[in-house]
mmCIF file of C-alpha atoms in Angstrom:
data_model
loop_
_atom_site.group_PDB
_atom_site.id
_atom_site.type_symbol
_atom_site.label_atom_id
_atom_site.label_comp_id
_atom_site.label_asym_id
_atom_site.label_seq_id
_atom_site.Cartn_x
_atom_site.Cartn_y
_atom_site.Cartn_z
ATOM 1 C CA MET A 1 76.115 37.641 81.275
ATOM 2 C CA PHE A 2 76.279 39.754 84.903
ATOM 3 C CA GLN A 3 79.664 40.346 84.205
ATOM 4 C CA SER A 4 79.110 41.754 80.578
ATOM 5 C CA LYS A 5 76.471 43.588 81.903
ATOM 6 C CA ARG A 6 78.578 45.055 84.648
ATOM 7 C CA ARG A 7 81.513 45.648 82.674
ATOM 8 C CA THR A 8 79.271 47.510 79.668
ATOM 9 C CA ALA A 9 77.570 49.875 82.594
ATOM 10 C CA LEU A 10 81.536 50.732 83.949
ATOM 11 C CA LEU A 11 82.644 51.457 80.769
ATOM 12 C CA ILE A 12 79.298 53.825 80.472
ATOM 13 C CA ALA A 13 80.004 55.851 83.332
ATOM 14 C CA VAL A 14 83.568 55.892 82.428
ATOM 15 C CA LEU A 15 82.694 57.530 78.647
ATOM 16 C CA SER A 16 80.095 59.679 80.853
ATOM 17 C CA ALA A 17 82.731 61.016 83.295
ATOM 18 C CA GLY A 18 85.374 61.958 80.467
ATOM 19 C CA LEU A 19 82.203 63.976 78.137
ATOM 20 C CA ALA A 20 81.788 65.701 81.328
ATOM 21 C CA LEU A 21 85.214 66.347 82.492
ATOM 22 C CA HIS A 22 85.760 67.698 78.441
ATOM 23 C CA GLN A 23 82.566 69.533 78.749
ATOM 24 C CA ALA A 24 83.807 71.534 82.256
ATOM 25 C CA GLU A 25 87.334 72.098 80.038
ATOM 26 C CA GLN A 26 85.645 73.652 77.524
ATOM 27 C CA ASP A 27 83.414 75.893 79.411
ATOM 28 C CA ALA A 28 86.039 77.434 81.247
ATOM 29 C CA TRP A 29 87.877 77.976 78.218
ATOM 30 C CA ALA A 30 85.224 80.170 76.832
ATOM 31 C CA ALA A 31 83.565 81.354 80.084
ATOM 32 C CA PRO A 32 84.865 84.887 80.750
ATOM 33 C CA ALA A 33 86.834 84.803 83.846
ATOM 34 C CA LYS A 34 84.785 85.447 86.995
ATOM 35 C CA GLN A 35 85.621 88.879 88.819
ATOM 36 C CA SER A 36 87.491 89.825 91.927
ATOM 37 C CA LYS A 37 85.821 92.518 93.742
ATOM 38 C CA PRO A 38 87.693 96.012 93.029
ATOM 39 C CA SER A 39 90.895 96.490 95.503
ATOM 40 C CA GLU A 40 89.722 99.005 98.280
ATOM 41 C CA VAL A 41 91.961 102.257 97.214
ATOM 42 C CA LYS A 42 91.375 104.632 99.354
ATOM 43 C CA ASN A 43 94.460 107.545 98.339
ATOM 44 C CA VAL A 44 96.879 107.283 95.816
ATOM 45 C CA VAL A 45 100.502 108.925 95.312
ATOM 46 C CA LEU A 46 101.382 108.946 91.740
ATOM 47 C CA PHE A 47 105.171 109.622 91.202
ATOM 48 C CA VAL A 48 106.214 110.752 87.572
ATOM 49 C CA GLY A 49 109.654 110.976 87.046
ATOM 50 C CA ASP A 50 109.459 113.396 83.302
ATOM 51 C CA GLY A 51 111.750 111.683 80.865
ATOM 52 C CA MET A 52 112.925 108.854 83.671
ATOM 53 C CA GLY A 53 113.466 106.086 81.251
ATOM 54 C CA THR A 54 115.212 102.458 82.051
ATOM 55 C CA ALA A 55 118.768 103.826 81.492
ATOM 56 C CA HIS A 56 117.633 106.700 84.094
ATOM 57 C CA ARG A 57 116.506 104.445 86.610
ATOM 58 C CA ASN A 58 120.006 102.460 86.558
ATOM 59 C CA ALA A 59 122.089 105.414 86.089
ATOM 60 C CA ILE A 60 120.344 106.816 89.578
ATOM 61 C CA ARG A 61 120.797 103.189 90.890
ATOM 62 C CA LEU A 62 124.336 102.839 90.099
ATOM 63 C CA ALA A 63 125.506 106.118 91.261
ATOM 64 C CA THR A 64 122.880 106.089 94.213
ATOM 65 C CA LYS A 65 123.065 102.156 95.623
ATOM 66 C CA GLY A 66 125.844 100.174 93.240
ATOM 67 C CA ILE A 67 125.703 97.018 91.259
ATOM 68 C CA ALA A 68 123.565 95.286 93.563
ATOM 69 C CA GLY A 69 121.484 97.626 94.998
ATOM 70 C CA GLU A 70 117.594 98.748 94.642
ATOM 71 C CA LEU A 71 116.325 102.312 94.297
ATOM 72 C CA GLU A 72 113.252 102.931 96.628
ATOM 73 C CA MET A 73 111.287 103.262 93.122
ATOM 74 C CA ASP A 74 112.673 99.971 91.804
ATOM 75 C CA ASP A 75 111.913 97.564 95.206
ATOM 76 C CA MET A 76 108.369 97.456 94.641
ATOM 77 C CA PRO A 77 106.557 94.212 94.305
ATOM 78 C CA TYR A 78 104.847 94.701 90.759
ATOM 79 C CA SER A 79 105.643 96.127 87.375
ATOM 80 C CA GLY A 80 105.105 96.746 83.791
ATOM 81 C CA LEU A 81 106.109 98.510 80.613
ATOM 82 C CA VAL A 82 104.010 101.658 79.194
ATOM 83 C CA HIS A 83 104.054 102.852 75.183
ATOM 84 C CA THR A 84 104.104 106.563 75.488
ATOM 85 C CA ASN A 85 103.514 107.526 71.815
ATOM 86 C CA SER A 86 101.145 110.877 70.903
ATOM 87 C CA ALA A 87 98.212 110.880 68.114
ATOM 88 C CA ASP A 88 100.123 114.142 67.271
ATOM 89 C CA SER A 89 99.960 114.086 63.030
ATOM 90 C CA LYS A 90 103.141 115.208 62.998
ATOM 91 C CA SER A 91 105.196 113.404 64.841
ATOM 92 C CA PHE A 92 104.162 110.227 66.996
ATOM 93 C CA ILE A 93 106.782 111.010 69.836
ATOM 94 C CA THR A 94 105.191 112.409 72.596
ATOM 95 C CA ASP A 95 105.784 115.370 74.838
ATOM 96 C CA SER A 96 104.792 115.960 78.308
ATOM 97 C CA ALA A 97 101.528 117.514 77.463
ATOM 98 C CA ALA A 98 100.296 114.782 75.306
ATOM 99 C CA ALA A 99 101.914 111.620 77.697
ATOM 100 C CA ALA A 100 100.127 113.681 80.394
ATOM 101 C CA THR A 101 96.702 113.907 78.976
ATOM 102 C CA ALA A 102 97.075 110.074 78.134
ATOM 103 C CA ILE A 103 97.483 109.351 81.574
ATOM 104 C CA ALA A 104 95.676 111.528 83.104
ATOM 105 C CA SER A 105 92.392 111.151 81.059
ATOM 106 C CA GLY A 106 92.486 107.697 78.679
ATOM 107 C CA VAL A 107 92.472 109.349 75.348
ATOM 108 C CA LYS A 108 95.709 110.063 73.443
ATOM 109 C CA THR A 109 95.809 113.701 71.997
ATOM 110 C CA TYR A 110 98.133 115.880 70.150
ATOM 111 C CA ASN A 111 101.469 117.141 70.968
ATOM 112 C CA GLY A 112 101.137 120.458 73.444
ATOM 113 C CA ALA A 113 97.205 119.769 74.757
ATOM 114 C CA ILE A 114 96.608 119.826 78.063
ATOM 115 C CA SER A 115 93.401 117.437 78.602
ATOM 116 C CA VAL A 116 91.579 117.874 75.590
ATOM 117 C CA ASP A 117 91.221 115.305 72.692
ATOM 118 C CA LEU A 118 92.226 115.647 69.147
ATOM 119 C CA GLN A 119 88.953 118.259 68.483
ATOM 120 C CA GLY A 120 89.755 120.431 71.257
ATOM 121 C CA LYS A 121 87.094 119.240 73.739
ATOM 122 C CA PRO A 122 88.057 118.434 77.010
ATOM 123 C CA VAL A 123 88.407 115.435 78.567
ATOM 124 C CA GLU A 124 87.289 114.411 82.291
ATOM 125 C CA THR A 125 90.790 113.161 84.187
ATOM 126 C CA ILE A 126 90.924 111.197 87.068
ATOM 127 C CA LEU A 127 91.887 113.954 89.083
ATOM 128 C CA GLU A 128 88.444 115.036 88.047
ATOM 129 C CA GLN A 129 86.513 112.498 89.281
ATOM 130 C CA ALA A 130 88.452 112.345 92.168
ATOM 131 C CA LYS A 131 87.669 115.548 93.337
ATOM 132 C CA LYS A 132 84.047 114.452 92.576
ATOM 133 C CA ALA A 133 83.796 111.724 94.836
ATOM 134 C CA GLY A 134 84.765 113.833 97.737
ATOM 135 C CA LYS A 135 88.599 113.039 97.922
ATOM 136 C CA ALA A 136 91.328 115.745 98.524
ATOM 137 C CA THR A 137 93.341 116.357 95.574
ATOM 138 C CA GLY A 138 96.731 117.532 95.093
ATOM 139 C CA LEU A 139 100.311 118.540 92.659
ATOM 140 C CA VAL A 140 103.329 118.781 93.611
ATOM 141 C CA THR A 141 106.401 119.620 91.233
ATOM 142 C CA THR A 142 109.977 121.214 90.659
ATOM 143 C CA ALA A 143 108.606 122.857 87.716
ATOM 144 C CA GLN A 144 106.297 125.645 87.441
ATOM 145 C CA VAL A 145 102.920 124.174 88.952
ATOM 146 C CA THR A 146 100.908 125.111 85.881
ATOM 147 C CA ASP A 147 103.632 123.367 83.645
ATOM 148 C CA ALA A 148 102.320 120.074 81.140
ATOM 149 C CA THR A 149 102.202 117.089 83.464
ATOM 150 C CA PRO A 150 100.869 118.471 86.947
ATOM 151 C CA ALA A 151 98.024 121.118 84.004
ATOM 152 C CA ALA A 152 97.275 117.747 82.338
ATOM 153 C CA PHE A 153 95.812 116.403 86.066
ATOM 154 C CA ALA A 154 93.922 119.661 86.573
ATOM 155 C CA ALA A 155 93.210 121.922 83.608
ATOM 156 C CA HIS A 156 91.696 121.787 80.193
ATOM 157 C CA THR A 157 93.594 124.380 77.146
ATOM 158 C CA ALA A 158 94.317 123.435 73.693
ATOM 159 C CA ASN A 159 97.787 125.301 74.214
ATOM 160 C CA ARG A 160 100.192 124.165 77.297
ATOM 161 C CA SER A 161 101.764 127.730 77.124
ATOM 162 C CA ALA A 162 98.495 129.156 78.603
ATOM 163 C CA GLN A 163 100.072 128.729 82.281
ATOM 164 C CA SER A 164 98.266 131.742 83.772
ATOM 165 C CA ASP A 165 95.034 130.421 82.560
ATOM 166 C CA ILE A 166 96.065 126.705 84.126
ATOM 167 C CA ALA A 167 96.650 128.656 87.236
ATOM 168 C CA LYS A 168 92.952 130.202 87.153
ATOM 169 C CA GLN A 169 91.198 126.994 86.522
ATOM 170 C CA TYR A 170 93.627 125.709 89.517
ATOM 171 C CA ILE A 171 91.930 127.736 91.857
ATOM 172 C CA GLU A 172 88.527 128.282 90.470
ATOM 173 C CA GLN A 173 87.121 125.127 89.019
ATOM 174 C CA THR A 174 88.961 121.876 89.589
ATOM 175 C CA LYS A 175 89.685 123.220 93.123
ATOM 176 C CA VAL A 176 92.859 121.554 93.613
ATOM 177 C CA ASP A 177 93.485 121.337 97.633
ATOM 178 C CA VAL A 178 97.706 120.643 97.582
ATOM 179 C CA ILE A 179 99.640 123.249 94.912
ATOM 180 C CA LEU A 180 103.478 122.936 95.686
ATOM 181 C CA GLY A 181 106.444 124.190 93.441
ATOM 182 C CA GLY A 182 107.854 126.524 90.807
ATOM 183 C CA GLY A 183 105.765 128.751 88.408
ATOM 184 C CA GLU A 184 105.364 132.189 90.410
ATOM 185 C CA ASP A 185 106.322 134.116 87.240
ATOM 186 C CA TYR A 186 102.355 132.873 86.156
ATOM 187 C CA TRP A 187 100.317 134.083 88.683
ATOM 188 C CA TYR A 188 101.743 137.448 88.816
ATOM 189 C CA PRO A 189 100.864 140.381 86.437
ATOM 190 C CA ALA A 190 103.800 141.911 84.555
ATOM 191 C CA GLY A 191 105.266 144.406 86.894
ATOM 192 C CA ASN A 192 104.211 142.965 89.572
ATOM 193 C CA PRO A 193 107.173 141.079 90.897
ATOM 194 C CA GLY A 194 105.841 139.040 93.889
ATOM 195 C CA TYR A 195 107.987 137.273 96.227
ATOM 196 C CA TYR A 196 110.963 136.130 93.934
ATOM 197 C CA PRO A 197 113.038 139.239 92.219
ATOM 198 C CA ASP A 198 112.553 139.680 88.106
ATOM 199 C CA HIS A 199 115.167 139.161 86.676
ATOM 200 C CA PRO A 200 117.821 137.380 88.639
ATOM 201 C CA ALA A 201 121.196 137.037 88.076
ATOM 202 C CA GLU A 202 120.870 133.390 87.362
ATOM 203 C CA ASP A 203 118.518 133.981 84.855
ATOM 204 C CA PRO A 204 117.760 137.270 84.025
ATOM 205 C CA GLU A 205 114.905 136.485 81.171
ATOM 206 C CA GLU A 206 112.830 135.366 84.025
ATOM 207 C CA ALA A 207 109.648 137.947 85.402
ATOM 208 C CA SER A 208 106.494 138.183 86.588
ATOM 209 C CA LYS A 209 104.089 137.264 83.036
ATOM 210 C CA GLY A 210 100.433 136.705 84.266
ATOM 211 C CA THR A 211 98.299 137.287 82.076
ATOM 212 C CA GLN A 212 95.196 136.460 84.445
ATOM 213 C CA GLY A 213 95.442 139.364 86.834
ATOM 214 C CA ASN A 214 96.942 138.822 90.603
ATOM 215 C CA LEU A 215 96.360 134.711 91.072
ATOM 216 C CA VAL A 216 97.951 134.582 94.613
ATOM 217 C CA GLU A 217 95.750 137.364 95.826
ATOM 218 C CA ARG A 218 92.915 135.837 94.158
ATOM 219 C CA ALA A 219 94.176 132.248 95.722
ATOM 220 C CA LYS A 220 93.861 134.151 98.783
ATOM 221 C CA GLN A 221 90.301 135.168 98.599
ATOM 222 C CA LEU A 222 89.454 131.829 97.889
ATOM 223 C CA GLY A 223 90.892 130.315 101.035
ATOM 224 C CA TYR A 224 94.414 129.109 99.997
ATOM 225 C CA THR A 225 96.928 129.696 102.286
ATOM 226 C CA TYR A 226 99.844 131.185 100.432
ATOM 227 C CA VAL A 227 103.564 130.259 101.377
ATOM 228 C CA ARG A 228 106.814 131.239 99.580
ATOM 229 C CA THR A 229 109.750 129.631 101.644
ATOM 230 C CA ALA A 230 110.385 126.266 103.096
ATOM 231 C CA ASP A 231 110.042 127.802 106.732
ATOM 232 C CA GLU A 232 106.451 129.097 105.625
ATOM 233 C CA LEU A 233 105.917 126.090 104.200
ATOM 234 C CA LYS A 234 106.430 123.824 107.226
ATOM 235 C CA GLN A 235 104.566 126.075 109.562
ATOM 236 C CA ALA A 236 101.321 126.245 107.299
ATOM 237 C CA SER A 237 98.376 124.705 108.660
ATOM 238 C CA GLY A 238 94.483 124.182 106.699
ATOM 239 C CA ARG A 239 93.508 122.189 104.284
ATOM 240 C CA LYS A 240 94.086 124.251 101.344
ATOM 241 C CA LEU A 241 97.935 125.486 100.519
ATOM 242 C CA LEU A 242 99.616 127.276 97.666
ATOM 243 C CA GLY A 243 103.171 127.157 97.766
ATOM 244 C CA LEU A 244 105.232 129.203 94.611
ATOM 245 C CA PHE A 245 109.220 128.843 95.472
ATOM 246 C CA ALA A 246 110.675 130.235 92.263
ATOM 247 C CA ASN A 247 109.887 132.470 89.422
ATOM 248 C CA GLU A 248 109.841 129.190 86.554
ATOM 249 C CA GLU A 249 111.044 126.041 87.686
ATOM 250 C CA MET A 250 112.987 124.912 90.856
ATOM 251 C CA PHE A 251 116.271 124.793 88.868
ATOM 252 C CA GLN A 252 118.363 125.928 86.366
ATOM 253 C CA GLN A 253 118.530 123.602 83.096
ATOM 254 C CA ARG A 254 122.061 124.276 81.297
ATOM 255 C CA PRO A 255 124.881 122.029 80.221
ATOM 256 C CA GLU A 256 127.007 120.925 82.389
ATOM 257 C CA GLY A 257 129.375 123.768 83.743
ATOM 258 C CA GLU A 258 127.356 126.543 81.881
ATOM 259 C CA GLY A 259 125.156 127.902 85.079
ATOM 260 C CA ASP A 260 123.609 124.447 85.531
ATOM 261 C CA VAL A 261 121.844 124.273 89.189
ATOM 262 C CA TYR A 262 119.515 122.117 91.198
ATOM 263 C CA ASN A 263 118.957 122.977 94.355
ATOM 264 C CA PRO A 264 114.948 123.570 94.795
ATOM 265 C CA VAL A 265 114.031 125.915 98.032
ATOM 266 C CA VAL A 266 112.309 123.395 98.898
ATOM 267 C CA PRO A 267 113.272 119.700 98.360
ATOM 268 C CA LEU A 268 110.955 117.341 96.377
ATOM 269 C CA PRO A 269 110.587 114.951 99.428
ATOM 270 C CA ASP A 270 109.689 117.959 101.417
ATOM 271 C CA MET A 271 107.156 118.944 99.515
ATOM 272 C CA THR A 272 105.700 115.635 99.294
ATOM 273 C CA LYS A 273 105.121 114.605 103.191
ATOM 274 C CA LYS A 274 103.823 118.476 104.031
ATOM 275 C CA ALA A 275 101.381 117.174 100.937
ATOM 276 C CA LEU A 276 100.847 114.167 102.477
ATOM 277 C CA ASP A 277 100.250 115.460 106.037
ATOM 278 C CA VAL A 278 97.516 118.125 104.626
ATOM 279 C CA LEU A 279 95.653 116.052 102.228
ATOM 280 C CA SER A 280 95.275 112.867 104.526
ATOM 281 C CA GLN A 281 93.027 115.136 107.118
ATOM 282 C CA ASN A 282 90.131 114.462 104.687
ATOM 283 C CA LYS A 283 88.251 110.997 105.679
ATOM 284 C CA LYS A 284 87.417 110.060 101.785
ATOM 285 C CA GLY A 285 90.717 110.535 100.890
ATOM 286 C CA PHE A 286 93.352 111.947 98.718
ATOM 287 C CA PHE A 287 94.776 111.458 95.093
ATOM 288 C CA LEU A 288 98.084 113.155 94.782
ATOM 289 C CA VAL A 289 100.910 114.130 91.557
ATOM 290 C CA VAL A 290 104.379 114.595 92.263
ATOM 291 C CA GLU A 291 106.596 115.223 89.516
ATOM 292 C CA GLU A 292 110.814 115.469 89.296
ATOM 293 C CA GLU A 293 110.768 117.973 86.258
ATOM 294 C CA ALA A 294 114.511 117.892 86.468
ATOM 295 C CA ILE A 295 115.894 114.332 85.129
ATOM 296 C CA ASP A 296 113.779 115.693 81.679
ATOM 297 C CA GLU A 297 115.409 119.044 82.031
ATOM 298 C CA MET A 298 118.470 117.960 82.576
ATOM 299 C CA SER A 299 118.700 114.945 80.128
ATOM 300 C CA HIS A 300 117.665 117.666 77.540
ATOM 301 C CA GLU A 301 121.023 119.445 78.036
ATOM 302 C CA ASN A 302 122.548 115.844 78.488
ATOM 303 C CA ASN A 303 123.439 117.060 81.630
ATOM 304 C CA GLY A 304 124.056 113.338 84.035
ATOM 305 C CA SER A 305 125.561 114.798 86.787
ATOM 306 C CA LEU A 306 121.832 116.871 87.501
ATOM 307 C CA MET A 307 119.503 114.541 85.910
ATOM 308 C CA ILE A 308 121.420 111.873 88.866
ATOM 309 C CA LYS A 309 120.934 114.160 91.398
ATOM 310 C CA ALA A 310 117.207 115.152 90.317
ATOM 311 C CA GLY A 311 116.275 111.373 89.850
ATOM 312 C CA GLN A 312 117.800 110.468 93.597
ATOM 313 C CA GLN A 313 115.469 113.582 95.210
ATOM 314 C CA LEU A 314 112.867 111.760 93.207
ATOM 315 C CA ASP A 315 113.972 108.433 94.932
ATOM 316 C CA GLU A 316 113.540 110.120 98.532
ATOM 317 C CA ALA A 317 110.090 111.583 97.240
ATOM 318 C CA VAL A 318 108.961 107.827 96.757
ATOM 319 C CA ALA A 319 110.250 106.638 99.999
ATOM 320 C CA VAL A 320 108.216 108.910 101.984
ATOM 321 C CA ALA A 321 105.147 108.112 100.033
ATOM 322 C CA LYS A 322 106.199 104.129 100.838
ATOM 323 C CA GLN A 323 106.212 104.867 104.342
ATOM 324 C CA TYR A 324 103.179 106.166 104.668
ATOM 325 C CA ALA A 325 101.759 103.951 102.825
ATOM 326 C CA LYS A 326 103.169 100.684 105.090
ATOM 327 C CA ARG A 327 101.041 102.658 107.611
ATOM 328 C CA HIS A 328 97.955 103.049 105.278
ATOM 329 C CA ARG A 329 97.143 100.249 103.606
ATOM 330 C CA ASP A 330 94.972 101.631 101.587
ATOM 331 C CA THR A 331 97.215 103.652 99.375
ATOM 332 C CA LEU A 332 98.650 102.816 96.391
ATOM 333 C CA VAL A 333 101.605 104.269 95.047
ATOM 334 C CA LEU A 334 102.785 104.487 91.371
ATOM 335 C CA VAL A 335 106.109 105.877 89.931
ATOM 336 C CA LEU A 336 106.589 106.473 86.405
ATOM 337 C CA ALA A 337 107.468 108.089 83.437
ATOM 338 C CA ASP A 338 106.109 110.081 80.794
ATOM 339 C CA HIS A 339 108.651 109.446 78.437
ATOM 340 C CA GLU A 340 112.079 108.695 77.662
ATOM 341 C CA CYS A 341 114.675 112.241 76.866
ATOM 342 C CA GLY A 342 118.031 111.504 75.705
ATOM 343 C CA GLY A 343 118.205 108.368 73.939
ATOM 344 C CA LEU A 344 120.050 107.348 77.098
ATOM 345 C CA THR A 345 122.259 104.299 77.438
ATOM 346 C CA ILE A 346 124.791 102.990 79.815
ATOM 347 C CA GLU A 347 128.606 101.982 79.324
ATOM 348 C CA THR A 348 132.133 101.478 80.830
ATOM 349 C CA PRO A 349 133.554 104.847 80.523
ATOM 350 C CA GLY A 350 136.464 105.497 77.557
ATOM 351 C CA GLY A 351 135.191 103.553 75.080
ATOM 352 C CA THR A 352 134.537 104.381 71.374
ATOM 353 C CA ASP A 353 131.311 106.817 70.932
ATOM 354 C CA GLU A 354 129.329 104.959 69.059
ATOM 355 C CA SER A 355 126.751 108.191 68.842
ATOM 356 C CA GLY A 356 128.586 110.561 66.863
ATOM 357 C CA ASP A 357 132.472 112.373 65.988
ATOM 358 C CA GLY A 358 132.738 114.781 68.698
ATOM 359 C CA LYS A 359 131.340 117.433 66.793
ATOM 360 C CA THR A 360 127.869 116.946 67.797
ATOM 361 C CA ILE A 361 126.278 117.901 71.222
ATOM 362 C CA SER A 362 125.167 114.552 72.557
ATOM 363 C CA GLY A 363 128.038 111.912 73.669
ATOM 364 C CA GLU A 364 129.696 110.311 76.546
ATOM 365 C CA ASP A 365 129.007 111.885 79.740
ATOM 366 C CA GLY A 366 131.157 111.106 83.011
ATOM 367 C CA PRO A 367 133.107 108.984 84.165
ATOM 368 C CA PHE A 368 130.442 108.660 87.267
ATOM 369 C CA PRO A 369 131.814 106.742 90.356
ATOM 370 C CA ILE A 370 129.619 103.550 90.978
ATOM 371 C CA ALA A 371 127.716 103.114 94.843
ATOM 372 C CA ARG A 372 129.851 100.693 97.118
ATOM 373 C CA SER A 373 132.293 100.149 94.201
ATOM 374 C CA THR A 374 135.773 101.512 92.594
ATOM 375 C CA GLN A 375 133.908 101.089 89.111
ATOM 376 C CA THR A 376 132.701 104.026 87.109
ATOM 377 C CA PHE A 377 130.511 104.281 84.652
ATOM 378 C CA ALA A 378 129.806 106.391 81.386
ATOM 379 C CA LEU A 379 126.080 107.756 80.095
ATOM 380 C CA ASP A 380 125.981 107.714 76.622
ATOM 381 C CA TRP A 381 123.286 110.331 75.099
ATOM 382 C CA THR A 382 122.242 109.666 71.281
ATOM 383 C CA THR A 383 119.497 112.686 71.525
ATOM 384 C CA THR A 384 118.918 116.212 73.313
ATOM 385 C CA GLY A 385 115.281 115.202 72.403
ATOM 386 C CA HIS A 386 112.740 113.095 73.470
ATOM 387 C CA THR A 387 112.900 109.242 72.409
ATOM 388 C CA ALA A 388 109.876 106.569 71.355
ATOM 389 C CA ALA A 389 111.104 104.429 74.207
ATOM 390 C CA ASP A 390 108.856 102.575 76.522
ATOM 391 C CA VAL A 391 109.642 103.158 80.228
ATOM 392 C CA PRO A 392 108.907 101.688 83.307
ATOM 393 C CA LEU A 393 106.202 101.708 85.803
ATOM 394 C CA THR A 394 106.609 99.949 89.411
ATOM 395 C CA ALA A 395 103.706 100.103 91.717
ATOM 396 C CA MET A 396 102.825 98.979 95.574
ATOM 397 C CA GLY A 397 99.665 98.739 97.413
ATOM 398 C CA PRO A 398 96.045 97.344 96.732
ATOM 399 C CA GLY A 399 95.581 96.692 93.226
ATOM 400 C CA ALA A 400 99.036 96.946 92.274
ATOM 401 C CA GLU A 401 98.868 93.765 90.280
ATOM 402 C CA ARG A 402 96.753 95.094 87.573
ATOM 403 C CA PHE A 403 99.829 97.369 86.548
ATOM 404 C CA THR A 404 101.777 94.225 85.344
ATOM 405 C CA GLY A 405 102.261 93.808 81.746
ATOM 406 C CA ILE A 406 103.237 95.784 78.420
ATOM 407 C CA TYR A 407 100.452 98.630 77.363
ATOM 408 C CA GLU A 408 99.707 102.212 76.197
ATOM 409 C CA ASN A 409 99.731 104.709 78.760
ATOM 410 C CA THR A 410 96.089 105.475 78.420
ATOM 411 C CA ARG A 411 95.566 102.153 80.377
ATOM 412 C CA ILE A 412 97.014 103.881 83.496
ATOM 413 C CA HIS A 413 94.369 105.788 83.643
ATOM 414 C CA ASP A 414 91.976 103.191 83.268
ATOM 415 C CA ILE A 415 92.933 101.225 85.812
ATOM 416 C CA LEU A 416 92.953 103.655 88.111
ATOM 417 C CA GLU A 417 89.408 104.955 87.358
ATOM 418 C CA GLN A 418 88.273 100.907 87.547
ATOM 419 C CA LEU A 419 90.008 100.609 91.660
ATOM 420 C CA LEU A 420 88.806 103.976 92.885
ATOM 421 C CA PHE A 421 85.537 104.040 91.546
ATOM 422 C CA GLY A 422 84.812 100.840 90.129
ATOM 423 C CA LYS A 423 84.300 101.901 86.629
ATOM 424 C CA SER A 424 85.814 102.257 83.136
ATOM 425 C CA ARG A 425 84.807 103.616 79.572
ATOM 426 C CA ARG A 426 86.274 101.053 78.141
#
């Protein structure tokens, strides 16, 4: 009898333990995961390779590092894949304005919109939030500083073409601390050529066309140091900096051999370094956007040679930011694209061109040498426009692990908002 009672008691204990374990497992599945404390992110450097899809990255890598090499932008511990579609009723394939608006504000909108929603209402951007939090802010690009991508982080307008309005907002409303790139023509009224002459030989159509008066003088009144050359940029001091280094873009967008030039007055890595030097004076941190525009512009022309050259400059700029981040562990670095351009693939040279019959603009481009190899590769362009292809994102620094997976471009804003301010509208 004693042994029977003992076995019964043991059986009850075992069953009770099993039920308790089962309930614990059920609770673990049902209960929300315990949230860890937000990572301490003080600084953000967000790189945009405009139009840079996966094939673009690989072409730049092959030409620069070889088959087994890694670009600086790829040698980062975390990666994701980003959907790029816009909310445009006529075309879901995005332009740079709608894509940058989604990244900057977390809101999908129509093509051509600069941080306004489908009803034309302004939507707050992550850069504006950073400014309100006391951080320094910066925009660096090889395009016009008022072009779609930088504009979407620091301005609001129904049409991306209103570039003088965008410039005025930068200095009077958003009060961006560092603004470096091209586009002098939109800062001076017609008839006032500024430092860079109107109607230059390389593009006679370039000329001052501002609609908001002399915005360079206005910027000076507001405390900006204005620079026009590499030497002036190097010598500049202070916490507010405006640098305009070309009439329009800092390159000439053309098909290969037809006046195409990529030779910025100030290279992107140098502008990036100067921006970091200036912005890092703010003890509360900074938010910096750096764009290489020529990847997209040269892809529109199916100009593989200068697309690669521009991509190499972007990679050198990323290296500058990575070096900074390694010394400042509270710095998050992201490298992404707004969309893909060109429908690009990589092939061995000399094969049949499936993209056309030789009469179309698009087709095989190359051959291009592979670094540290005797082999070559060709680029096969399938369009001169944007595509709906997903684009890669790579990240390093605090919170970088949050950017893994496959997701909408609006999620980039939402994660940044959580990391920087511990909140999200989602």
